[in-house]
Amino acid sequence: MHPCSWLEQTAEHPHPPFDWTAVTDAAVQAPRPARLAPELAAWRNAVLVIFALSGFVFANWAARIPNVRDILGASTQQMGLLIVGGAIGSILGLIASSHIIARLGATGTIRWFLTLAAVGLVAAGAVAEFAPNYWALFAALMVCGAGNAVLDVSMNLSGAANERKVGRTLMPLFHAAFSIGTILGAGLGALTEKLDVPVGAHLITTGAFAIAAGLYTVRFLQPAEEPSTRAEGDEPHGWRSRLEPWRDPRILLIGLIILGMAFTEGTANDWLGLAMVDGYDFSNAGGAAAFAVFVTAMTAGRLCGGMVLDRFGRVPVLAGSAGMAIVGLLLVIIGPNAVMAIIGIVLWGLGASLGFPVGMSAAADDPERATANVAAVATIGYVAFLIGPPLLGLLGDQMGLRSAFIVVLVLVAVALLASPAARKPGHPAGEAAPRES
């Protein structure tokens, strides 16, 4: 109704009668959203907790990296090679993930590999505290990385299945839960660093908590596998069917999106704290706090991600996110002071927030091939965690970590160019469905 029409009616009838009965009757008769079934709500909440635990486990380790460097007396290059232990474990886990999930199911895989990731964290804390040894810590991080990688694929599958059952956009929310877990982990890490809590006491306690919480929560999950897939036997059985995504150009391009955005996120996870300590003279606690700012910005982006994606569509959102990440990285690299660097960290976190969840959602568009597709794109993305740490460590020794971040800009540009591959089937322009006015 045009506003002028209302004014004209008001002029003719200064005190028009208002039918409140009609309004209340219409409200009563209006369709209400169906109440979510309790078992689906419990499943959704359990997935949220699992995502949060995954982020919590990793962030507690990431926040104590500067302290571990001091314990080992390691150089930046040596720390890069140490961190690659987790990346190698991740790659091995991802290669095997689709086969493990086919055998154990998504729920069973979550149970076992969340526990494995937490055991790796406990081992890392014990080695760093009681018997500092470079290669023993390398092995502990491999275990943690392998557990987290297989957990990553299985929890994304469970989340995608729950999203389909519920009929609402939930994947950004699940990844926001991961970010909330990283905020809690980074905050706890900064606090323990500030209070001089020993690394061993911190990481061992954290790992034990994650094991107990995971074993309790997994009871509320439901099977993520599609019954039709099981009947056909395509996905659960055979190496050939699970390797098909590697011949699919769309899946490979989605993998490039995740490669660039995972590298962007992973660089902050591994190196942001040290970059702020070495490049802006932050204390170790200040470096951990800077990492907490990054994950807080990521969480904000993911909490709002569902609304933004529904309004604008995947492709425009990915392009905008990549641009924001580039601006943020430039501020961190060439920022004249710590204030500008913190602003850059916020933009970097917002820009990196949606790349991984949007890529995972795009890979899971076909529920019949979701397990193999998600495993494939996750494997491509996690290559960033294998190549990134030693590469940035080597460059950081030569030119400083801030300058080494230029490599990240290149990969974000690659993700930007590949973003059209994430468009939803049936939406050729990559836009959200038009709304009625």
Coordinates of C-alpha atoms in Angstrom, one line a residue:
M1 CA 0.0 0.0 0.0
H2 CA 1.4 3.4 -1.0
P3 CA 1.9 5.9 1.9
C4 CA -0.1 8.6 0.1
S5 CA -3.2 6.3 0.0
W6 CA -3.1 6.1 3.8
L7 CA -2.8 9.9 4.0
E8 CA -5.8 10.4 1.7
Q9 CA -8.0 8.0 3.7
T10 CA -7.0 9.7 6.9
A11 CA -8.0 13.1 5.5
E12 CA -11.4 11.8 4.5
H13 CA -12.0 10.0 7.8
P14 CA -10.1 11.7 10.7
H15 CA -11.0 8.9 13.1
P16 CA -11.5 5.7 11.0
P17 CA -12.6 2.7 13.0
F18 CA -10.0 0.1 13.5
D19 CA -11.1 -3.6 13.5
W20 CA -8.8 -5.1 16.2
T21 CA -10.9 -8.3 16.1
A22 CA -9.9 -8.9 12.4
V23 CA -6.3 -8.3 13.3
T24 CA -6.2 -10.7 16.2
D25 CA -8.2 -13.3 14.2
A26 CA -5.7 -13.1 11.4
A27 CA -2.8 -13.5 13.9
V28 CA -4.4 -16.6 15.3
Q29 CA -5.1 -18.1 11.9
A30 CA -1.6 -17.2 10.5
P31 CA 0.6 -20.3 10.0
R32 CA 3.2 -20.7 12.6
P33 CA 6.5 -22.4 12.1
A34 CA 6.5 -26.0 12.9
R35 CA 8.0 -26.9 16.3
L36 CA 11.3 -28.6 15.8
A37 CA 11.1 -32.3 16.9
P38 CA 13.0 -32.9 20.2
E39 CA 15.3 -35.4 18.6
L40 CA 16.3 -33.1 15.8
A41 CA 16.9 -30.2 18.3
A42 CA 19.0 -32.5 20.5
W43 CA 21.0 -33.6 17.4
R44 CA 21.5 -30.0 16.3
N45 CA 22.7 -29.0 19.8
A46 CA 25.0 -31.9 19.9
V47 CA 26.6 -30.9 16.6
L48 CA 27.0 -27.4 17.9
V49 CA 28.9 -28.8 21.0
I50 CA 31.1 -31.1 18.9
F51 CA 32.1 -28.2 16.6
A52 CA 32.8 -26.1 19.7
L53 CA 35.0 -28.8 21.3
S54 CA 37.0 -29.2 18.0
G55 CA 37.8 -25.5 18.1
F56 CA 38.5 -25.5 21.8
V57 CA 41.0 -28.3 21.6
F58 CA 43.0 -26.6 18.8
A59 CA 42.9 -23.0 20.2
N60 CA 44.3 -24.1 23.5
W61 CA 47.4 -25.4 21.7
A62 CA 47.6 -22.4 19.4
A63 CA 47.5 -19.9 22.2
R64 CA 50.5 -21.6 24.0
I65 CA 52.7 -21.7 20.9
P66 CA 54.9 -18.8 22.0
N67 CA 55.4 -20.4 25.4
V68 CA 56.3 -23.7 23.8
R69 CA 58.8 -21.9 21.5
D70 CA 60.4 -20.6 24.7
I71 CA 60.5 -24.0 26.3
L72 CA 62.2 -25.6 23.3
G73 CA 64.4 -22.6 22.5
A74 CA 63.3 -23.0 18.9
S75 CA 63.6 -20.6 16.0
T76 CA 60.7 -19.4 13.8
Q77 CA 61.7 -21.9 11.1
Q78 CA 61.9 -24.7 13.6
M79 CA 58.5 -23.9 15.0
G80 CA 57.2 -23.9 11.4
L81 CA 58.5 -27.4 10.9
L82 CA 57.1 -28.5 14.3
I83 CA 53.6 -27.2 13.4
V84 CA 53.8 -29.1 10.1
G85 CA 53.6 -32.3 12.3
G86 CA 49.9 -31.4 12.9
A87 CA 49.5 -30.7 9.2
I88 CA 50.9 -34.1 8.1
G89 CA 48.6 -35.8 10.6
S90 CA 45.7 -33.8 9.1
I91 CA 46.5 -34.8 5.6
L92 CA 46.8 -38.5 6.5
G93 CA 43.5 -38.3 8.4
L94 CA 41.7 -36.6 5.5
I95 CA 43.0 -39.1 2.9
A96 CA 41.5 -41.9 5.1
S97 CA 38.4 -40.1 6.3
S98 CA 35.9 -41.2 3.7
H99 CA 36.9 -44.8 4.2
I100 CA 36.8 -44.5 8.0
I101 CA 33.4 -42.9 7.9
A102 CA 32.1 -45.6 5.5
R103 CA 33.1 -48.2 8.0
L104 CA 32.2 -46.5 11.3
G105 CA 29.5 -44.1 10.3
A106 CA 29.7 -40.4 11.0
T107 CA 28.6 -40.7 14.6
G108 CA 31.1 -43.5 15.4
T109 CA 33.8 -41.6 13.7
I110 CA 33.1 -38.4 15.7
R111 CA 33.2 -40.5 19.0
W112 CA 36.6 -42.1 18.3
F113 CA 38.4 -39.2 16.5
L114 CA 37.4 -36.4 18.9
T115 CA 38.9 -38.6 21.6
L116 CA 42.0 -39.1 19.5
A117 CA 42.5 -35.3 18.9
A118 CA 42.2 -34.7 22.7
V119 CA 44.6 -37.5 23.4
G120 CA 47.1 -35.7 21.1
L121 CA 46.6 -32.5 23.0
V122 CA 47.2 -34.3 26.4
A123 CA 50.4 -35.8 24.9
A124 CA 51.6 -32.5 23.6
G125 CA 51.2 -30.9 27.1
A126 CA 52.9 -33.8 28.8
V127 CA 55.9 -33.7 26.5
A128 CA 56.3 -29.9 26.6
E129 CA 56.1 -29.9 30.4
F130 CA 57.8 -33.0 31.6
A131 CA 60.2 -34.2 28.9
P132 CA 60.7 -31.4 26.3
N133 CA 61.6 -33.1 23.0
Y134 CA 61.2 -31.7 19.6
W135 CA 60.3 -34.9 17.8
A136 CA 58.1 -36.3 20.5
L137 CA 56.1 -33.1 20.3
F138 CA 56.1 -33.4 16.5
A139 CA 54.5 -36.9 16.9
A140 CA 51.9 -35.7 19.5
L141 CA 50.8 -32.9 17.1
M142 CA 50.5 -35.5 14.3
V143 CA 48.1 -37.5 16.5
C144 CA 46.1 -34.4 17.3
G145 CA 46.0 -33.3 13.7
A146 CA 44.9 -36.7 12.4
G147 CA 42.1 -36.8 15.0
N148 CA 40.9 -33.3 14.2
A149 CA 41.0 -33.8 10.4
V150 CA 38.8 -37.0 10.5
L151 CA 36.6 -35.3 13.1
D152 CA 36.3 -32.3 10.8
V153 CA 34.8 -34.3 7.9
S154 CA 32.5 -36.4 10.1
M155 CA 31.1 -33.5 12.0
N156 CA 30.5 -31.5 8.8
L157 CA 28.6 -34.5 7.4
S158 CA 26.5 -34.8 10.6
G159 CA 25.8 -31.0 10.5
A160 CA 24.8 -31.1 6.8
A161 CA 22.5 -34.0 7.4
N162 CA 20.9 -32.2 10.4
E163 CA 20.5 -29.1 8.3
R164 CA 18.6 -31.0 5.6
K165 CA 16.4 -32.7 8.2
V166 CA 15.6 -29.4 10.0
G167 CA 15.1 -27.5 6.7
R168 CA 17.0 -24.4 7.9
T169 CA 20.4 -22.8 7.1
L170 CA 22.6 -24.0 9.9
M171 CA 26.1 -24.6 8.6
P172 CA 27.4 -21.1 9.3
L173 CA 26.0 -21.5 12.9
F174 CA 27.8 -24.8 13.3
H175 CA 31.1 -23.1 12.2
A176 CA 30.3 -20.2 14.5
A177 CA 30.2 -22.8 17.3
F178 CA 33.7 -23.9 16.2
S179 CA 34.8 -20.2 16.4
I180 CA 33.2 -19.9 19.9
G181 CA 35.2 -22.9 20.9
T182 CA 38.4 -21.2 19.6
I183 CA 37.5 -18.0 21.5
L184 CA 37.1 -19.9 24.7
G185 CA 40.3 -21.9 24.0
A186 CA 42.2 -18.7 23.1
G187 CA 40.9 -16.9 26.1
L188 CA 41.8 -19.7 28.4
G189 CA 45.2 -19.9 26.8
A190 CA 45.8 -16.1 27.3
L191 CA 44.6 -16.4 30.9
T192 CA 46.9 -19.3 31.7
E193 CA 49.8 -17.6 30.0
K194 CA 49.1 -14.4 32.1
L195 CA 48.9 -16.4 35.3
D196 CA 52.0 -18.5 34.5
V197 CA 50.1 -21.8 34.5
P198 CA 52.4 -24.5 33.3
V199 CA 51.8 -25.7 29.8
G200 CA 51.4 -29.3 30.9
A201 CA 48.8 -28.6 33.5
H202 CA 46.8 -26.5 31.1
L203 CA 46.8 -28.8 28.0
I204 CA 46.4 -32.1 30.0
T205 CA 43.4 -30.7 31.8
T206 CA 41.9 -29.3 28.7
G207 CA 42.3 -32.6 26.8
A208 CA 40.7 -34.6 29.6
F209 CA 37.7 -32.2 29.6
A210 CA 37.3 -32.5 25.9
I211 CA 37.3 -36.3 26.0
A212 CA 34.6 -36.4 28.8
A213 CA 32.4 -33.8 27.1
G214 CA 32.7 -35.5 23.7
L215 CA 31.7 -38.9 24.9
Y216 CA 28.7 -37.5 26.6
T217 CA 27.5 -35.3 23.7
V218 CA 27.9 -37.9 21.0
R219 CA 25.0 -39.9 22.4
F220 CA 22.6 -37.3 21.1
L221 CA 23.7 -37.5 17.4
Q222 CA 21.7 -39.4 14.8
P223 CA 23.0 -41.2 11.7
A224 CA 24.1 -38.8 9.0
E225 CA 24.1 -41.4 6.1
E226 CA 21.3 -41.3 3.5
P227 CA 19.3 -44.5 3.4
S228 CA 19.2 -44.4 -0.4
T229 CA 23.0 -44.2 -0.5
R230 CA 23.3 -47.3 1.6
A231 CA 20.9 -49.2 -0.6
E232 CA 22.8 -48.3 -3.8
G233 CA 26.1 -49.1 -2.3
D234 CA 27.8 -46.3 -4.1
E235 CA 29.3 -44.3 -1.3
P236 CA 29.9 -46.7 1.5
H237 CA 31.8 -49.3 -0.5
G238 CA 34.8 -49.2 -2.8
W239 CA 37.7 -46.9 -3.3
R240 CA 36.7 -46.0 -6.9
S241 CA 33.4 -44.4 -6.0
R242 CA 35.0 -42.4 -3.2
L243 CA 37.7 -41.1 -5.5
E244 CA 35.2 -39.8 -8.1
P245 CA 35.2 -36.2 -6.7
W246 CA 38.8 -35.8 -7.9
R247 CA 37.6 -36.0 -11.5
D248 CA 34.8 -33.4 -10.9
P249 CA 35.9 -29.9 -12.0
R250 CA 33.3 -28.2 -9.7
I251 CA 34.5 -30.1 -6.6
L252 CA 38.1 -29.2 -7.4
L253 CA 37.3 -25.5 -7.8
I254 CA 35.4 -25.6 -4.5
G255 CA 38.6 -27.2 -3.1
L256 CA 40.5 -24.1 -4.3
I257 CA 38.1 -21.8 -2.5
I258 CA 38.7 -23.8 0.7
L259 CA 42.5 -23.9 0.0
G260 CA 42.7 -20.1 -0.1
M261 CA 40.4 -19.4 2.8
A262 CA 41.8 -22.2 5.0
F263 CA 45.3 -20.9 4.4
T264 CA 44.0 -17.4 5.4
E265 CA 42.4 -18.8 8.6
G266 CA 45.3 -21.2 9.3
T267 CA 47.9 -18.5 9.0
A268 CA 46.3 -16.6 11.8
N269 CA 45.9 -19.7 13.9
D270 CA 49.6 -20.6 13.5
W271 CA 51.4 -17.3 13.2
L272 CA 49.3 -14.3 14.2
G273 CA 50.4 -14.5 17.8
L274 CA 54.1 -14.6 16.9
A275 CA 53.7 -12.0 14.3
M276 CA 52.2 -9.5 16.8
V277 CA 54.9 -10.4 19.3
D278 CA 57.8 -10.0 16.9
G279 CA 56.4 -7.3 14.6
Y280 CA 54.6 -5.1 17.0
D281 CA 56.4 -5.8 20.3
F282 CA 53.4 -7.4 22.0
S283 CA 54.0 -9.6 25.0
N284 CA 53.3 -13.3 24.8
A285 CA 49.9 -12.7 26.5
G286 CA 49.2 -9.8 24.1
G287 CA 49.9 -12.1 21.1
A288 CA 47.4 -14.6 22.5
A289 CA 44.9 -11.8 23.0
A290 CA 45.4 -10.7 19.4
F291 CA 44.6 -14.2 18.3
A292 CA 41.4 -14.0 20.5
V293 CA 40.4 -10.8 18.6
F294 CA 40.8 -12.7 15.3
V295 CA 38.6 -15.6 16.3
T296 CA 36.0 -13.3 17.9
A297 CA 35.7 -11.5 14.5
M298 CA 35.4 -14.8 12.8
T299 CA 32.6 -15.8 15.2
A300 CA 30.7 -12.6 14.5
G301 CA 30.9 -13.2 10.7
R302 CA 29.7 -16.8 11.1
L303 CA 26.8 -15.8 13.4
C304 CA 25.6 -13.4 10.8
G305 CA 26.5 -15.6 7.9
G306 CA 23.2 -17.4 7.5
M307 CA 21.3 -14.2 7.0
V308 CA 23.9 -12.7 4.7
L309 CA 24.0 -15.8 2.5
D310 CA 20.2 -16.0 2.3
R311 CA 20.0 -12.4 1.2
F312 CA 22.9 -12.2 -1.3
G313 CA 23.8 -15.8 -2.2
R314 CA 27.1 -17.7 -2.0
V315 CA 29.1 -16.2 -4.8
P316 CA 28.7 -12.5 -3.9
V317 CA 29.3 -13.3 -0.2
L318 CA 32.5 -15.2 -1.0
A319 CA 33.8 -12.4 -3.2
G320 CA 33.1 -9.8 -0.5
S321 CA 34.7 -12.0 2.2
A322 CA 37.9 -12.4 0.1
G323 CA 38.1 -8.6 -0.4
M324 CA 37.7 -7.9 3.3
A325 CA 40.4 -10.5 4.1
I326 CA 42.7 -8.8 1.7
V327 CA 42.2 -5.4 3.2
G328 CA 42.7 -6.8 6.7
L329 CA 45.9 -8.6 5.7
L330 CA 47.3 -5.4 4.2
L331 CA 46.7 -3.5 7.4
V332 CA 48.5 -6.2 9.4
I333 CA 51.4 -6.3 6.9
I334 CA 52.0 -2.6 6.4
G335 CA 50.1 -1.0 9.3
P336 CA 52.0 1.8 10.9
N337 CA 51.0 1.0 14.4
A338 CA 49.4 -1.6 16.6
V339 CA 45.9 0.0 16.4
M340 CA 45.8 -0.3 12.7
A341 CA 47.0 -3.9 13.0
I342 CA 44.2 -4.7 15.3
I343 CA 41.7 -3.2 12.9
G344 CA 43.3 -5.3 10.2
I345 CA 42.9 -8.4 12.4
V346 CA 39.2 -7.7 12.8
L347 CA 38.7 -7.4 9.0
W348 CA 40.9 -10.4 8.4
G349 CA 38.8 -12.5 10.8
L350 CA 35.5 -11.3 9.2
G351 CA 36.8 -12.0 5.7
A352 CA 38.0 -15.5 6.6
S353 CA 34.8 -16.4 8.5
L354 CA 32.6 -17.9 5.7
G355 CA 35.0 -19.5 3.2
F356 CA 35.2 -22.8 5.0
P357 CA 31.5 -23.3 5.9
V358 CA 30.3 -22.1 2.5
G359 CA 32.8 -24.5 0.8
M360 CA 31.6 -27.4 2.9
S361 CA 28.0 -26.6 2.2
A362 CA 28.6 -26.4 -1.5
A363 CA 30.5 -29.8 -1.4
A364 CA 27.6 -31.4 0.4
D365 CA 24.9 -30.1 -2.0
D366 CA 24.5 -33.7 -3.3
P367 CA 23.6 -35.8 -0.3
E368 CA 24.3 -39.0 -2.3
R369 CA 28.0 -38.0 -2.7
A370 CA 28.4 -35.8 0.4
T371 CA 30.9 -38.0 2.2
A372 CA 33.4 -38.3 -0.7
N373 CA 32.9 -34.7 -1.8
V374 CA 33.4 -33.2 1.6
A375 CA 36.5 -35.4 2.2
A376 CA 38.0 -34.3 -1.1
V377 CA 37.5 -30.6 -0.7
A378 CA 38.7 -30.8 2.9
T379 CA 41.8 -32.6 1.8
I380 CA 42.6 -29.9 -0.7
G381 CA 42.0 -27.2 1.9
Y382 CA 44.2 -28.9 4.5
V383 CA 47.1 -28.9 2.1
A384 CA 47.3 -25.2 3.2
F385 CA 48.1 -26.5 6.7
L386 CA 50.9 -28.7 5.3
I387 CA 52.5 -26.1 3.0
G388 CA 51.7 -23.0 5.0
P389 CA 53.6 -23.4 8.3
P390 CA 57.1 -24.3 6.9
L391 CA 56.8 -21.9 4.0
L392 CA 55.9 -19.0 6.2
G393 CA 58.5 -20.0 8.7
L394 CA 61.2 -20.0 6.1
L395 CA 60.1 -16.7 4.7
G396 CA 59.6 -15.3 8.2
D397 CA 63.2 -16.0 9.0
Q398 CA 64.3 -14.1 5.9
M399 CA 61.9 -11.1 5.8
G400 CA 59.8 -11.3 9.0
L401 CA 56.3 -12.8 9.4
R402 CA 54.4 -9.7 8.5
S403 CA 56.0 -9.6 5.1
A404 CA 55.6 -13.4 4.6
F405 CA 51.9 -12.9 4.9
I406 CA 52.0 -11.6 1.3
V407 CA 51.8 -15.3 0.2
V408 CA 48.4 -15.4 1.9
L409 CA 47.1 -12.6 -0.3
V410 CA 47.9 -14.6 -3.4
L411 CA 45.8 -17.6 -2.2
V412 CA 42.9 -15.4 -1.2
A413 CA 42.9 -14.0 -4.7
V414 CA 42.8 -17.6 -6.0
A415 CA 39.7 -18.2 -3.8
L416 CA 38.1 -15.1 -5.1
L417 CA 38.6 -16.2 -8.7
A418 CA 37.1 -19.7 -7.9
S419 CA 34.1 -18.4 -6.0
P420 CA 31.6 -19.0 -8.8
A421 CA 32.0 -22.7 -8.4
A422 CA 30.1 -22.5 -5.0
R423 CA 26.8 -21.4 -6.6
K424 CA 23.9 -23.6 -5.6
P425 CA 22.4 -26.0 -8.1
G426 CA 19.4 -24.3 -9.7
H427 CA 20.8 -20.8 -9.0
P428 CA 22.9 -20.1 -12.1
A429 CA 23.7 -16.6 -11.1
G430 CA 24.8 -17.7 -7.6
E431 CA 22.2 -15.5 -6.1
A432 CA 19.6 -16.2 -3.4
A433 CA 16.1 -16.8 -4.5
P434 CA 14.2 -13.5 -5.1
R435 CA 11.9 -12.4 -2.4
E436 CA 8.4 -11.2 -3.0
S437 CA 7.9 -7.5 -2.4

